Amino acid sequence: MAIQFACKNCDAMIEVDEDMAGRAVTCPYCERVTTAPDEPVETTRPVLEAPPLAPQTVASIQAVRESAVRRYGVFGAICAVFAAACLLTAVFILLPIMLKAPSEMREDPEQMQRFLIEKLSGSPMQGVPFAAAVGMVFFSLAGLTLGVISLTQSGGKDWAGWIATIVAGGLVLMFCGSLALAASGFGPAGP
């Protein structure tokens, strides 16, 4: 069985075999010679507690946290505005083309989609609706995420978080709704 004791020079805990009891041993930490006790010594070290935080420190930590939460809300609102701008860009590009379509094509989503592809192919604006759709999805998801984080961390007190959540959440619902309609056969991608 081993004997544990504290070094008298450096106060580090040393463990030696029982046959070294009462003999001089070298501390592996401070490399000084100390005497091992005849039997194990119960040594308890005092638990060091951190000093309590000053009220100014607690206030500054809270201020930093509130600043970060507000920043999330503002960034979320900016992302929501970018998502809405992407949606409006796609609408302003596609709407004039759709209004020029013959009335019989407006009733059939598949024919309307072919008409749009035909009119946009070869034009400099060909990739803009796709890029706008991707931008809308990305920025609306980012805005919704940042808005929800801001609201949950601020307890619902951040106005920018509310704006981000409402605008970006509405765009996400609109996009998911159009995907659900297309998947069920009611949209332009349906059968």
PDB file of C-alpha atoms in Angstrom:
ATOM      1  CA  MET A   1       0.000   0.000   0.000  1.00  0.00           C
ATOM      2  CA  ALA A   2       1.206   3.506  -0.730  1.00  0.00           C
ATOM      3  CA  ILE A   3       1.657   6.414   1.630  1.00  0.00           C
ATOM      4  CA  GLN A   4       0.569   9.841   0.484  1.00  0.00           C
ATOM      5  CA  PHE A   5       1.838  12.981   2.160  1.00  0.00           C
ATOM      6  CA  ALA A   6       2.576  16.607   1.407  1.00  0.00           C
ATOM      7  CA  CYS A   7       6.178  17.700   0.848  1.00  0.00           C
ATOM      8  CA  LYS A   8       7.297  20.008   3.660  1.00  0.00           C
ATOM      9  CA  ASN A   9       9.216  22.203   1.217  1.00  0.00           C
ATOM     10  CA  CYS A  10       6.829  22.754  -1.709  1.00  0.00           C
ATOM     11  CA  ASP A  11       3.499  21.385  -0.349  1.00  0.00           C
ATOM     12  CA  ALA A  12       3.094  19.055  -3.361  1.00  0.00           C
ATOM     13  CA  MET A  13       1.453  15.665  -2.771  1.00  0.00           C
ATOM     14  CA  ILE A  14       3.937  12.777  -2.876  1.00  0.00           C
ATOM     15  CA  GLU A  15       3.136   9.066  -2.969  1.00  0.00           C
ATOM     16  CA  VAL A  16       5.698   6.462  -1.851  1.00  0.00           C
ATOM     17  CA  ASP A  17       5.577   2.735  -1.066  1.00  0.00           C
ATOM     18  CA  GLU A  18       5.071   1.565   2.545  1.00  0.00           C
ATOM     19  CA  ASP A  19       8.643   0.298   2.806  1.00  0.00           C
ATOM     20  CA  MET A  20       9.812   3.951   2.503  1.00  0.00           C
ATOM     21  CA  ALA A  21       7.903   4.938   5.693  1.00  0.00           C
ATOM     22  CA  GLY A  22      10.074   6.945   8.090  1.00  0.00           C
ATOM     23  CA  ARG A  23      12.896   7.337   5.547  1.00  0.00           C
ATOM     24  CA  ALA A  24      14.223  10.319   3.681  1.00  0.00           C
ATOM     25  CA  VAL A  25      12.807  10.643   0.171  1.00  0.00           C
ATOM     26  CA  THR A  26      13.440  13.118  -2.609  1.00  0.00           C
ATOM     27  CA  CYS A  27      10.446  15.169  -3.710  1.00  0.00           C
ATOM     28  CA  PRO A  28       9.951  14.721  -7.475  1.00  0.00           C
ATOM     29  CA  TYR A  29       8.616  18.282  -7.765  1.00  0.00           C
ATOM     30  CA  CYS A  30      11.102  20.447  -5.863  1.00  0.00           C
ATOM     31  CA  GLU A  31      13.900  17.812  -5.743  1.00  0.00           C
ATOM     32  CA  ARG A  32      14.575  18.449  -2.047  1.00  0.00           C
ATOM     33  CA  VAL A  33      14.856  15.768   0.591  1.00  0.00           C
ATOM     34  CA  THR A  34      11.966  15.280   2.978  1.00  0.00           C
ATOM     35  CA  THR A  35      10.999  12.544   5.433  1.00  0.00           C
ATOM     36  CA  ALA A  36       8.084  10.237   4.682  1.00  0.00           C
ATOM     37  CA  PRO A  37       5.726   9.700   7.638  1.00  0.00           C
ATOM     38  CA  ASP A  38       5.389   6.277   9.283  1.00  0.00           C
ATOM     39  CA  GLU A  39       1.751   5.969   8.254  1.00  0.00           C
ATOM     40  CA  PRO A  40      -0.497   7.742   5.756  1.00  0.00           C
ATOM     41  CA  VAL A  41      -1.343  11.274   6.784  1.00  0.00           C
ATOM     42  CA  GLU A  42      -4.795  12.649   6.095  1.00  0.00           C
ATOM     43  CA  THR A  43      -4.113  15.917   4.399  1.00  0.00           C
ATOM     44  CA  THR A  44      -6.878  17.983   3.020  1.00  0.00           C
ATOM     45  CA  ARG A  45      -6.090  21.000   1.001  1.00  0.00           C
ATOM     46  CA  PRO A  46      -8.287  24.016   1.379  1.00  0.00           C
ATOM     47  CA  VAL A  47     -10.503  24.622  -1.602  1.00  0.00           C
ATOM     48  CA  LEU A  48      -9.600  27.936  -3.115  1.00  0.00           C
ATOM     49  CA  GLU A  49     -12.615  29.942  -4.142  1.00  0.00           C
ATOM     50  CA  ALA A  50     -12.547  32.641  -6.715  1.00  0.00           C
ATOM     51  CA  PRO A  51     -13.143  36.079  -5.308  1.00  0.00           C
ATOM     52  CA  PRO A  52     -16.656  37.349  -5.929  1.00  0.00           C
ATOM     53  CA  LEU A  53     -17.073  39.476  -9.010  1.00  0.00           C
ATOM     54  CA  ALA A  54     -17.288  43.177  -8.485  1.00  0.00           C
ATOM     55  CA  PRO A  55     -20.640  44.739  -9.399  1.00  0.00           C
ATOM     56  CA  GLN A  56     -18.934  46.677 -12.196  1.00  0.00           C
ATOM     57  CA  THR A  57     -17.660  43.414 -13.709  1.00  0.00           C
ATOM     58  CA  VAL A  58     -21.118  41.837 -13.623  1.00  0.00           C
ATOM     59  CA  ALA A  59     -22.595  44.957 -15.216  1.00  0.00           C
ATOM     60  CA  SER A  60     -19.941  45.014 -17.942  1.00  0.00           C
ATOM     61  CA  ILE A  61     -20.495  41.317 -18.722  1.00  0.00           C
ATOM     62  CA  GLN A  62     -24.233  41.967 -19.001  1.00  0.00           C
ATOM     63  CA  ALA A  63     -23.601  44.987 -21.243  1.00  0.00           C
ATOM     64  CA  VAL A  64     -21.383  42.929 -23.559  1.00  0.00           C
ATOM     65  CA  ARG A  65     -24.044  40.220 -23.772  1.00  0.00           C
ATOM     66  CA  GLU A  66     -26.813  42.729 -24.543  1.00  0.00           C
ATOM     67  CA  SER A  67     -24.629  44.342 -27.200  1.00  0.00           C
ATOM     68  CA  ALA A  68     -24.045  40.963 -28.876  1.00  0.00           C
ATOM     69  CA  VAL A  69     -27.769  40.162 -28.765  1.00  0.00           C
ATOM     70  CA  ARG A  70     -28.626  43.529 -30.353  1.00  0.00           C
ATOM     71  CA  ARG A  71     -25.974  42.921 -33.010  1.00  0.00           C
ATOM     72  CA  TYR A  72     -27.578  39.563 -33.893  1.00  0.00           C
ATOM     73  CA  GLY A  73     -30.935  41.290 -34.275  1.00  0.00           C
ATOM     74  CA  VAL A  74     -29.510  44.040 -36.496  1.00  0.00           C
ATOM     75  CA  PHE A  75     -27.655  41.545 -38.700  1.00  0.00           C
ATOM     76  CA  GLY A  76     -30.820  39.446 -38.921  1.00  0.00           C
ATOM     77  CA  ALA A  77     -32.847  42.494 -39.978  1.00  0.00           C
ATOM     78  CA  ILE A  78     -30.221  43.350 -42.614  1.00  0.00           C
ATOM     79  CA  CYS A  79     -30.392  39.777 -43.957  1.00  0.00           C
ATOM     80  CA  ALA A  80     -34.199  40.001 -44.054  1.00  0.00           C
ATOM     81  CA  VAL A  81     -33.988  43.247 -46.057  1.00  0.00           C
ATOM     82  CA  PHE A  82     -31.538  41.610 -48.492  1.00  0.00           C
ATOM     83  CA  ALA A  83     -33.909  38.640 -48.867  1.00  0.00           C
ATOM     84  CA  ALA A  84     -36.828  40.963 -49.614  1.00  0.00           C
ATOM     85  CA  ALA A  85     -34.654  42.854 -52.124  1.00  0.00           C
ATOM     86  CA  CYS A  86     -33.807  39.567 -53.874  1.00  0.00           C
ATOM     87  CA  LEU A  87     -37.504  38.707 -54.092  1.00  0.00           C
ATOM     88  CA  LEU A  88     -38.408  42.130 -55.475  1.00  0.00           C
ATOM     89  CA  THR A  89     -35.570  41.906 -58.013  1.00  0.00           C
ATOM     90  CA  ALA A  90     -36.910  38.608 -59.345  1.00  0.00           C
ATOM     91  CA  VAL A  91     -40.473  39.956 -59.434  1.00  0.00           C
ATOM     92  CA  PHE A  92     -39.476  43.141 -61.281  1.00  0.00           C
ATOM     93  CA  ILE A  93     -37.558  41.121 -63.866  1.00  0.00           C
ATOM     94  CA  LEU A  94     -40.165  38.406 -64.400  1.00  0.00           C
ATOM     95  CA  LEU A  95     -43.389  40.413 -64.105  1.00  0.00           C
ATOM     96  CA  PRO A  96     -43.020  42.486 -67.323  1.00  0.00           C
ATOM     97  CA  ILE A  97     -42.166  39.336 -69.261  1.00  0.00           C
ATOM     98  CA  MET A  98     -45.146  37.485 -67.783  1.00  0.00           C
ATOM     99  CA  LEU A  99     -47.499  40.358 -68.651  1.00  0.00           C
ATOM    100  CA  LYS A 100     -46.376  40.173 -72.295  1.00  0.00           C
ATOM    101  CA  ALA A 101     -47.365  36.512 -72.484  1.00  0.00           C
ATOM    102  CA  PRO A 102     -50.528  35.619 -74.397  1.00  0.00           C
ATOM    103  CA  SER A 103     -53.556  35.097 -72.157  1.00  0.00           C
ATOM    104  CA  GLU A 104     -53.831  31.351 -72.904  1.00  0.00           C
ATOM    105  CA  MET A 105     -50.273  30.840 -71.602  1.00  0.00           C
ATOM    106  CA  ARG A 106     -51.058  32.626 -68.347  1.00  0.00           C
ATOM    107  CA  GLU A 107     -53.577  29.938 -67.413  1.00  0.00           C
ATOM    108  CA  ASP A 108     -51.171  27.011 -67.838  1.00  0.00           C
ATOM    109  CA  PRO A 109     -48.150  27.208 -65.499  1.00  0.00           C
ATOM    110  CA  GLU A 110     -46.111  24.833 -67.644  1.00  0.00           C
ATOM    111  CA  GLN A 111     -46.586  26.925 -70.793  1.00  0.00           C
ATOM    112  CA  MET A 112     -45.811  30.083 -68.818  1.00  0.00           C
ATOM    113  CA  GLN A 113     -42.597  28.541 -67.558  1.00  0.00           C
ATOM    114  CA  ARG A 114     -41.573  27.598 -71.105  1.00  0.00           C
ATOM    115  CA  PHE A 115     -42.408  31.122 -72.273  1.00  0.00           C
ATOM    116  CA  LEU A 116     -40.241  32.660 -69.517  1.00  0.00           C
ATOM    117  CA  ILE A 117     -37.319  30.352 -70.294  1.00  0.00           C
ATOM    118  CA  GLU A 118     -37.627  31.152 -74.007  1.00  0.00           C
ATOM    119  CA  LYS A 119     -37.712  34.910 -73.401  1.00  0.00           C
ATOM    120  CA  LEU A 120     -34.870  34.890 -70.859  1.00  0.00           C
ATOM    121  CA  SER A 121     -32.527  32.550 -72.743  1.00  0.00           C
ATOM    122  CA  GLY A 122     -29.767  34.481 -74.415  1.00  0.00           C
ATOM    123  CA  SER A 123     -30.576  37.708 -72.579  1.00  0.00           C
ATOM    124  CA  PRO A 124     -28.126  39.278 -70.128  1.00  0.00           C
ATOM    125  CA  MET A 125     -30.749  38.821 -67.380  1.00  0.00           C
ATOM    126  CA  GLN A 126     -30.912  35.052 -67.846  1.00  0.00           C
ATOM    127  CA  GLY A 127     -29.349  34.041 -64.511  1.00  0.00           C
ATOM    128  CA  VAL A 128     -30.729  36.884 -62.401  1.00  0.00           C
ATOM    129  CA  PRO A 129     -34.028  35.218 -61.333  1.00  0.00           C
ATOM    130  CA  PHE A 130     -32.176  32.072 -60.256  1.00  0.00           C
ATOM    131  CA  ALA A 131     -29.544  34.079 -58.369  1.00  0.00           C
ATOM    132  CA  ALA A 132     -32.290  36.158 -56.767  1.00  0.00           C
ATOM    133  CA  ALA A 133     -34.111  32.998 -55.645  1.00  0.00           C
ATOM    134  CA  VAL A 134     -30.937  31.543 -54.142  1.00  0.00           C
ATOM    135  CA  GLY A 135     -30.183  34.865 -52.449  1.00  0.00           C
ATOM    136  CA  MET A 136     -33.708  35.065 -51.074  1.00  0.00           C
ATOM    137  CA  VAL A 137     -33.490  31.582 -49.576  1.00  0.00           C
ATOM    138  CA  PHE A 138     -30.028  32.154 -48.095  1.00  0.00           C
ATOM    139  CA  PHE A 139     -30.715  35.597 -46.642  1.00  0.00           C
ATOM    140  CA  SER A 140     -34.163  34.689 -45.338  1.00  0.00           C
ATOM    141  CA  LEU A 141     -32.826  31.614 -43.525  1.00  0.00           C
ATOM    142  CA  ALA A 142     -29.892  33.616 -42.127  1.00  0.00           C
ATOM    143  CA  GLY A 143     -32.193  36.458 -41.067  1.00  0.00           C
ATOM    144  CA  LEU A 144     -34.664  34.086 -39.444  1.00  0.00           C
ATOM    145  CA  THR A 145     -31.899  32.283 -37.556  1.00  0.00           C
ATOM    146  CA  LEU A 146     -30.282  35.488 -36.295  1.00  0.00           C
ATOM    147  CA  GLY A 147     -33.662  36.976 -35.394  1.00  0.00           C
ATOM    148  CA  VAL A 148     -34.699  33.943 -33.362  1.00  0.00           C
ATOM    149  CA  ILE A 149     -31.335  33.880 -31.562  1.00  0.00           C
ATOM    150  CA  SER A 150     -31.701  37.578 -30.778  1.00  0.00           C
ATOM    151  CA  LEU A 151     -35.234  37.153 -29.443  1.00  0.00           C
ATOM    152  CA  THR A 152     -34.458  34.121 -27.308  1.00  0.00           C
ATOM    153  CA  GLN A 153     -31.370  35.724 -25.784  1.00  0.00           C
ATOM    154  CA  SER A 154     -32.982  39.128 -25.159  1.00  0.00           C
ATOM    155  CA  GLY A 155     -36.236  37.792 -23.774  1.00  0.00           C
ATOM    156  CA  GLY A 156     -38.198  39.266 -26.683  1.00  0.00           C
ATOM    157  CA  LYS A 157     -37.027  42.857 -26.086  1.00  0.00           C
ATOM    158  CA  ASP A 158     -35.003  43.397 -29.287  1.00  0.00           C
ATOM    159  CA  TRP A 159     -36.973  45.273 -31.972  1.00  0.00           C
ATOM    160  CA  ALA A 160     -34.491  44.357 -34.724  1.00  0.00           C
ATOM    161  CA  GLY A 161     -34.876  40.697 -33.772  1.00  0.00           C
ATOM    162  CA  TRP A 162     -38.643  41.028 -34.174  1.00  0.00           C
ATOM    163  CA  ILE A 163     -38.275  42.654 -37.591  1.00  0.00           C
ATOM    164  CA  ALA A 164     -35.829  39.969 -38.720  1.00  0.00           C
ATOM    165  CA  THR A 165     -38.036  37.149 -37.469  1.00  0.00           C
ATOM    166  CA  ILE A 166     -41.253  38.506 -38.993  1.00  0.00           C
ATOM    167  CA  VAL A 167     -39.875  39.504 -42.404  1.00  0.00           C
ATOM    168  CA  ALA A 168     -37.498  36.572 -42.878  1.00  0.00           C
ATOM    169  CA  GLY A 169     -40.000  34.138 -41.381  1.00  0.00           C
ATOM    170  CA  GLY A 170     -42.661  35.339 -43.817  1.00  0.00           C
ATOM    171  CA  LEU A 171     -40.289  34.868 -46.739  1.00  0.00           C
ATOM    172  CA  VAL A 172     -39.347  31.375 -45.544  1.00  0.00           C
ATOM    173  CA  LEU A 173     -43.037  30.481 -45.211  1.00  0.00           C
ATOM    174  CA  MET A 174     -43.722  31.845 -48.693  1.00  0.00           C
ATOM    175  CA  PHE A 175     -40.848  29.894 -50.196  1.00  0.00           C
ATOM    176  CA  CYS A 176     -41.755  26.670 -48.366  1.00  0.00           C
ATOM    177  CA  GLY A 177     -45.396  27.136 -49.381  1.00  0.00           C
ATOM    178  CA  SER A 178     -44.457  27.478 -53.036  1.00  0.00           C
ATOM    179  CA  LEU A 179     -42.334  24.329 -52.760  1.00  0.00           C
ATOM    180  CA  ALA A 180     -45.244  22.469 -51.168  1.00  0.00           C
ATOM    181  CA  LEU A 181     -47.600  23.632 -53.930  1.00  0.00           C
ATOM    182  CA  ALA A 182     -45.123  22.593 -56.610  1.00  0.00           C
ATOM    183  CA  ALA A 183     -44.636  19.198 -54.977  1.00  0.00           C
ATOM    184  CA  SER A 184     -48.382  18.628 -54.799  1.00  0.00           C
ATOM    185  CA  GLY A 185     -48.856  19.488 -58.474  1.00  0.00           C
ATOM    186  CA  PHE A 186     -50.375  22.972 -58.188  1.00  0.00           C
ATOM    187  CA  GLY A 187     -47.299  25.024 -59.042  1.00  0.00           C
ATOM    188  CA  PRO A 188     -45.207  25.560 -62.180  1.00  0.00           C
ATOM    189  CA  ALA A 189     -43.074  22.505 -61.412  1.00  0.00           C
ATOM    190  CA  GLY A 190     -46.077  20.208 -61.058  1.00  0.00           C
ATOM    191  CA  PRO A 191     -47.166  17.607 -63.663  1.00  0.00           C
TER     192      PRO A 191
END
